[in-house]
Amino acid sequence: MDSNVRILVADDDAEDRLILIDSFTEVGFTGVLDCVENGIEAISYLRDAAAANALPSIIVLDLNMPRLNGTETLRQIKSHSDFNVIPVVIFSTSVNEIEKEECLRLGATSYMTKPSTQDESLDTARYFCEFAEKVAAKN
């Protein structure tokens, strides 16, 4: 795995973040995995990362978060010239098709339902790692 890859995870659920962190570790991710708890923290992180020339390769974004939900966070990400090209993967428990279509319309690269088993969590972490590595290789 490429140690230059950086992934931002925005999710208010501490258990979901821990499962992701453990899954990334288990699949051998050696890059940087940064986690924030809500959309406001995600936007602040991205502004700081842009100033430091250390933007993430991809953003993994939950929808149901306090302070600034995932849809509004996505809207702000895609309207900001410093980081609107970063691929955003919506990662949610919601299977609502209208919500999914709205996120894709707003510029999300893909929409994934959160896994319910450990094997699915590992597969998800592998997908995020491979996707982030492909994006990083293009930049």
mmCIF file of C-alpha atoms in Angstrom:
data_model
loop_
_atom_site.group_PDB
_atom_site.id
_atom_site.type_symbol
_atom_site.label_atom_id
_atom_site.label_comp_id
_atom_site.label_asym_id
_atom_site.label_seq_id
_atom_site.Cartn_x
_atom_site.Cartn_y
_atom_site.Cartn_z
ATOM 1 C CA MET A 1 0.000 0.000 0.000
ATOM 2 C CA ASP A 2 1.140 3.520 -0.795
ATOM 3 C CA SER A 3 2.154 5.438 2.327
ATOM 4 C CA ASN A 4 1.558 8.770 0.533
ATOM 5 C CA VAL A 5 -2.190 8.178 0.368
ATOM 6 C CA ARG A 6 -4.355 10.301 2.652
ATOM 7 C CA ILE A 7 -8.018 9.552 3.390
ATOM 8 C CA LEU A 8 -10.435 11.768 5.308
ATOM 9 C CA VAL A 9 -13.339 10.075 7.098
ATOM 10 C CA ALA A 10 -16.175 12.273 8.393
ATOM 11 C CA ASP A 11 -18.508 10.274 10.627
ATOM 12 C CA ASP A 12 -20.079 11.179 13.963
ATOM 13 C CA ASP A 13 -20.382 7.559 15.122
ATOM 14 C CA ALA A 14 -17.282 6.668 17.163
ATOM 15 C CA GLU A 15 -17.932 2.935 16.780
ATOM 16 C CA ASP A 16 -18.191 3.218 12.995
ATOM 17 C CA ARG A 17 -14.936 5.190 12.904
ATOM 18 C CA LEU A 18 -13.209 2.580 15.065
ATOM 19 C CA ILE A 19 -14.433 -0.256 12.838
ATOM 20 C CA LEU A 20 -13.083 1.587 9.792
ATOM 21 C CA ILE A 21 -9.741 2.305 11.453
ATOM 22 C CA ASP A 22 -9.390 -1.348 12.491
ATOM 23 C CA SER A 23 -10.361 -2.514 9.001
ATOM 24 C CA PHE A 24 -7.838 -0.193 7.336
ATOM 25 C CA THR A 25 -5.140 -1.515 9.666
ATOM 26 C CA GLU A 26 -6.117 -5.124 9.014
ATOM 27 C CA VAL A 27 -5.917 -4.729 5.222
ATOM 28 C CA GLY A 28 -2.454 -3.187 5.515
ATOM 29 C CA PHE A 29 -3.179 0.483 4.852
ATOM 30 C CA THR A 30 0.010 2.461 5.491
ATOM 31 C CA GLY A 31 -1.181 5.895 4.432
ATOM 32 C CA VAL A 32 -2.726 8.605 6.567
ATOM 33 C CA LEU A 33 -6.272 8.104 7.808
ATOM 34 C CA ASP A 34 -7.715 11.262 9.356
ATOM 35 C CA CYS A 35 -11.099 11.215 11.072
ATOM 36 C CA VAL A 36 -13.450 14.035 11.992
ATOM 37 C CA GLU A 37 -16.830 13.915 13.709
ATOM 38 C CA ASN A 38 -18.992 16.263 11.651
ATOM 39 C CA GLY A 39 -19.240 18.392 8.551
ATOM 40 C CA ILE A 40 -17.924 21.557 10.167
ATOM 41 C CA GLU A 41 -14.770 19.724 11.225
ATOM 42 C CA ALA A 42 -14.468 18.240 7.714
ATOM 43 C CA ILE A 43 -14.591 21.654 6.036
ATOM 44 C CA SER A 44 -12.118 23.078 8.557
ATOM 45 C CA TYR A 45 -9.795 20.110 7.996
ATOM 46 C CA LEU A 46 -9.971 20.594 4.216
ATOM 47 C CA ARG A 47 -9.207 24.316 4.460
ATOM 48 C CA ASP A 48 -6.168 23.589 6.634
ATOM 49 C CA ALA A 49 -5.089 20.729 4.367
ATOM 50 C CA ALA A 50 -5.383 22.938 1.279
ATOM 51 C CA ALA A 51 -3.216 25.595 2.938
ATOM 52 C CA ALA A 52 -0.627 22.931 3.819
ATOM 53 C CA ASN A 53 -0.821 21.308 0.368
ATOM 54 C CA ALA A 54 -1.860 18.051 2.057
ATOM 55 C CA LEU A 55 -5.344 17.370 0.711
ATOM 56 C CA PRO A 56 -6.738 13.856 1.028
ATOM 57 C CA SER A 57 -6.953 11.579 -1.991
ATOM 58 C CA ILE A 58 -10.578 10.767 -1.153
ATOM 59 C CA ILE A 59 -13.214 11.792 1.372
ATOM 60 C CA VAL A 60 -15.474 9.226 3.038
ATOM 61 C CA LEU A 61 -18.563 11.090 4.213
ATOM 62 C CA ASP A 62 -21.422 9.961 6.442
ATOM 63 C CA LEU A 63 -24.796 11.602 5.852
ATOM 64 C CA ASN A 64 -26.342 11.722 9.308
ATOM 65 C CA MET A 65 -24.042 13.966 11.328
ATOM 66 C CA PRO A 66 -24.719 16.802 13.767
ATOM 67 C CA ARG A 67 -23.880 20.467 13.171
ATOM 68 C CA LEU A 68 -23.518 20.085 9.379
ATOM 69 C CA ASN A 69 -24.984 16.971 7.806
ATOM 70 C CA GLY A 70 -23.374 15.027 4.991
ATOM 71 C CA THR A 71 -25.480 16.525 2.212
ATOM 72 C CA GLU A 72 -24.636 20.089 3.241
ATOM 73 C CA THR A 73 -20.991 19.142 3.744
ATOM 74 C CA LEU A 74 -20.910 17.637 0.249
ATOM 75 C CA ARG A 75 -22.480 20.796 -1.163
ATOM 76 C CA GLN A 76 -19.783 22.937 0.494
ATOM 77 C CA ILE A 77 -16.965 20.635 -0.623
ATOM 78 C CA LYS A 78 -18.109 20.708 -4.229
ATOM 79 C CA SER A 79 -18.522 24.500 -4.217
ATOM 80 C CA HIS A 80 -15.012 25.207 -2.910
ATOM 81 C CA SER A 81 -12.353 25.634 -5.605
ATOM 82 C CA ASP A 82 -9.514 24.355 -3.403
ATOM 83 C CA PHE A 83 -11.013 20.915 -2.909
ATOM 84 C CA ASN A 84 -13.985 20.408 -5.202
ATOM 85 C CA VAL A 85 -12.105 17.849 -7.325
ATOM 86 C CA ILE A 86 -11.510 15.434 -4.429
ATOM 87 C CA PRO A 87 -13.676 12.327 -4.893
ATOM 88 C CA VAL A 88 -16.306 11.997 -2.176
ATOM 89 C CA VAL A 89 -17.744 8.601 -1.278
ATOM 90 C CA ILE A 90 -20.968 8.801 0.698
ATOM 91 C CA PHE A 91 -20.868 6.119 3.384
ATOM 92 C CA SER A 92 -24.199 5.777 5.144
ATOM 93 C CA THR A 93 -26.670 3.388 6.716
ATOM 94 C CA SER A 94 -29.390 4.962 4.586
ATOM 95 C CA VAL A 95 -30.671 3.033 1.588
ATOM 96 C CA ASN A 96 -33.032 5.828 0.558
ATOM 97 C CA GLU A 97 -32.848 6.116 -3.247
ATOM 98 C CA ILE A 98 -33.885 9.781 -3.253
ATOM 99 C CA GLU A 99 -31.046 10.598 -0.835
ATOM 100 C CA LYS A 100 -28.623 8.609 -2.970
ATOM 101 C CA GLU A 101 -29.693 10.380 -6.168
ATOM 102 C CA GLU A 102 -29.389 13.781 -4.468
ATOM 103 C CA CYS A 103 -25.828 13.026 -3.324
ATOM 104 C CA LEU A 104 -24.789 11.860 -6.781
ATOM 105 C CA ARG A 105 -26.401 14.961 -8.306
ATOM 106 C CA LEU A 106 -24.410 17.140 -5.886
ATOM 107 C CA GLY A 107 -21.167 15.538 -7.043
ATOM 108 C CA ALA A 108 -20.541 12.474 -4.895
ATOM 109 C CA THR A 109 -18.397 9.956 -6.739
ATOM 110 C CA SER A 110 -20.267 7.002 -5.272
ATOM 111 C CA TYR A 111 -22.681 6.007 -2.538
ATOM 112 C CA MET A 112 -21.995 3.008 -0.319
ATOM 113 C CA THR A 113 -24.093 1.457 2.414
ATOM 114 C CA LYS A 114 -22.185 0.833 5.639
ATOM 115 C CA PRO A 115 -21.238 -2.822 6.092
ATOM 116 C CA SER A 116 -22.926 -5.082 8.609
ATOM 117 C CA THR A 117 -20.267 -7.798 8.943
ATOM 118 C CA GLN A 118 -16.529 -7.853 9.558
ATOM 119 C CA ASP A 119 -15.882 -9.341 6.110
ATOM 120 C CA GLU A 120 -17.877 -6.531 4.508
ATOM 121 C CA SER A 121 -15.919 -3.987 6.573
ATOM 122 C CA LEU A 122 -12.637 -5.423 5.303
ATOM 123 C CA ASP A 123 -13.901 -5.405 1.710
ATOM 124 C CA THR A 124 -14.974 -1.783 2.156
ATOM 125 C CA ALA A 125 -11.575 -0.793 3.560
ATOM 126 C CA ARG A 126 -9.848 -2.525 0.628
ATOM 127 C CA TYR A 127 -12.082 -0.638 -1.804
ATOM 128 C CA PHE A 128 -11.323 2.715 -0.141
ATOM 129 C CA CYS A 129 -7.573 1.961 -0.129
ATOM 130 C CA GLU A 130 -7.499 0.926 -3.789
ATOM 131 C CA PHE A 131 -9.630 3.885 -4.841
ATOM 132 C CA ALA A 132 -7.476 6.355 -2.892
ATOM 133 C CA GLU A 133 -4.292 4.860 -4.362
ATOM 134 C CA LYS A 134 -5.647 5.226 -7.911
ATOM 135 C CA VAL A 135 -6.563 8.848 -7.261
ATOM 136 C CA ALA A 136 -3.192 9.583 -5.646
ATOM 137 C CA ALA A 137 -1.361 7.999 -8.589
ATOM 138 C CA LYS A 138 -3.107 10.394 -10.997
ATOM 139 C CA ASN A 139 -2.057 13.472 -9.005
#
